[in-house]
CSV table of C-alpha atoms in Angstrom, one decimal:
chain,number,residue,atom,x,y,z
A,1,UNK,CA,0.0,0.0,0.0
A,2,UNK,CA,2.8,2.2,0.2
A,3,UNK,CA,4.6,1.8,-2.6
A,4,UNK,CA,1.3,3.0,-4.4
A,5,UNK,CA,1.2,6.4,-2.3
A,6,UNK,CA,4.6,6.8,-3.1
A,7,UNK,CA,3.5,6.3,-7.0
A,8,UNK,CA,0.7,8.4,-6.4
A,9,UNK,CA,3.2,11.7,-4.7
A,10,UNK,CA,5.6,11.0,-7.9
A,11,UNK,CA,1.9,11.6,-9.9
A,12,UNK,CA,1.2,14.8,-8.4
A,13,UNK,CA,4.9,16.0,-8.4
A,14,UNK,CA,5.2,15.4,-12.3
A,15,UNK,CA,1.6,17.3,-12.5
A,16,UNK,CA,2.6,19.7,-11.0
A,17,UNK,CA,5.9,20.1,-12.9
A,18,UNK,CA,4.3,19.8,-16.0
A,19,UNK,CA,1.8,22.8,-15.1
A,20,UNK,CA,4.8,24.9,-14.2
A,21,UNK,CA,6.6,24.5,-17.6
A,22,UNK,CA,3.0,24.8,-19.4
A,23,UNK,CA,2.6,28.1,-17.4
A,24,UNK,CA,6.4,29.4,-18.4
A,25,UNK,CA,6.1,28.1,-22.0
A,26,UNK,CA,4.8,30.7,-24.4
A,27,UNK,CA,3.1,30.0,-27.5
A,28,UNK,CA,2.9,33.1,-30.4
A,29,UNK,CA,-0.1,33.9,-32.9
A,30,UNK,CA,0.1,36.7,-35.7
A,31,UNK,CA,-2.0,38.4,-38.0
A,32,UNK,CA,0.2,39.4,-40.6
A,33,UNK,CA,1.6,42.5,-39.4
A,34,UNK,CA,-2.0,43.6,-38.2
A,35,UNK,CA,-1.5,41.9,-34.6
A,36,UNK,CA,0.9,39.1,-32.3
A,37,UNK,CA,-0.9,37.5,-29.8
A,38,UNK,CA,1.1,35.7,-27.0
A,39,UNK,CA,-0.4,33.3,-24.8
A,40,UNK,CA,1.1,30.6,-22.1
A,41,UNK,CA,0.6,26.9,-21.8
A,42,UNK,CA,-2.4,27.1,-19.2
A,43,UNK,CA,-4.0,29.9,-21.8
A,44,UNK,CA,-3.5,32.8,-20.0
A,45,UNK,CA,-2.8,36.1,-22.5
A,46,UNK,CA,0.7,37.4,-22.0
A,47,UNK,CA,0.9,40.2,-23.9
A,48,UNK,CA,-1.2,41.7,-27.3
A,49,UNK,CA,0.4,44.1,-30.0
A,50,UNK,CA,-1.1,45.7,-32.4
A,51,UNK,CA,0.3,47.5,-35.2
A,52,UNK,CA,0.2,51.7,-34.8
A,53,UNK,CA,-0.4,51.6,-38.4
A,54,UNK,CA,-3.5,49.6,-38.5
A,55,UNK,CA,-5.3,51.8,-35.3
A,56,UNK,CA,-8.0,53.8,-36.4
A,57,UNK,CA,-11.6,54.6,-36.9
A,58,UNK,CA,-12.0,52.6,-40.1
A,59,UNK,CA,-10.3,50.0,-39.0
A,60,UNK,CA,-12.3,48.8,-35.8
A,61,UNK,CA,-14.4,45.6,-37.5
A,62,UNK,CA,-11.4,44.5,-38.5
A,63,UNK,CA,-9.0,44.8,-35.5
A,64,UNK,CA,-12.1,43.3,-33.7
A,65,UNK,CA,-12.4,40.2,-36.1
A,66,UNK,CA,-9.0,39.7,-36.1
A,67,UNK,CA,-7.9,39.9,-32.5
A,68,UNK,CA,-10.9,37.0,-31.8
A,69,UNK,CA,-9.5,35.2,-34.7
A,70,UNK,CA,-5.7,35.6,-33.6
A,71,UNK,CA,-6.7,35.1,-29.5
A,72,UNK,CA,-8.4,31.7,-30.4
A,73,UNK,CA,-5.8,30.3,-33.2
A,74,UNK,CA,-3.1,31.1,-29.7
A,75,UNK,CA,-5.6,29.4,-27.4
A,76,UNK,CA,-6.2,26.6,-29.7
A,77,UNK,CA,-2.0,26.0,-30.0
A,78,UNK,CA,-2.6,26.9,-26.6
A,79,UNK,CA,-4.6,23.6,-25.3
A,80,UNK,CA,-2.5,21.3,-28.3
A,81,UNK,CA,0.5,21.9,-26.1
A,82,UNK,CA,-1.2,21.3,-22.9
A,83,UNK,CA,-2.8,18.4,-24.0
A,84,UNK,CA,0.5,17.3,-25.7
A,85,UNK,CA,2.1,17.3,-22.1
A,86,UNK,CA,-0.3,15.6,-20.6
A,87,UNK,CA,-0.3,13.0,-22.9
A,88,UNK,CA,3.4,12.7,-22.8
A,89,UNK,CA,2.8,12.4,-19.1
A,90,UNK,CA,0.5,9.8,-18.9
A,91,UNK,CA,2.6,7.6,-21.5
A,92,UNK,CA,5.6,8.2,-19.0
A,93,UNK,CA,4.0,6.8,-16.2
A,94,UNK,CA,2.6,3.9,-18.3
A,95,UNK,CA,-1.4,4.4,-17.0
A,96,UNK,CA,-3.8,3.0,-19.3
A,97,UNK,CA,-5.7,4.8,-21.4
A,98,UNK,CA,-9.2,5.5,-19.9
A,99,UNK,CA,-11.0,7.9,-22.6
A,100,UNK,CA,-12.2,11.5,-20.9
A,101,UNK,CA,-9.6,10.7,-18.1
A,102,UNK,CA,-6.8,12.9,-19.8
């Protein structure tokens, strides 16, 4: 029985491992040279630039569009890296694969 707590702390120590590096890991979107959006592994927005050029009036449906565009295309790499650590995880530890689990 203790050998399987002790496999169980070396679980949540390589979790929480993992989310650190997730959290420092940064994962960049662009627009062109309208917009870069920067997210982290645990999709949290780091930083959002926007080209002076491209600021004005005429040009708010389309900054609009494409900051939704360029924030979910960085999310979406976002969650593909997340759930490429995870899965990289879970193969490390050799757990079966339950579907939903991970």
């Amino acid at each position: 029985m203790l050998d399987n707590l002790g496999n169980v702390m070396d679980l949540v120590k390589k979790v929480q491992e993992a989310q650190q590096n997730l959290q420092n890991e940064e994962i960049s979107s662009s627009s062109g040279d309208v917009m870069t959006v920067v997210v982290n592994g645990q999709q949290d927005i780091v930083s959002i630039e926007i080209n002076p050029n491209y600021l004005s009036p005429e040009n708010k449906l389309l900054l609009q569009d494409l900051l939704c565009a360029t924030l979910n295309q960085a999310i979406t790499k976002s969650r593909d890296l997340n759930q490429s650590a995870i899965n990289k995880l879970t193969n490390d530890l050799n757990l079966p694969h339950i579907p939903g689990l991970f």
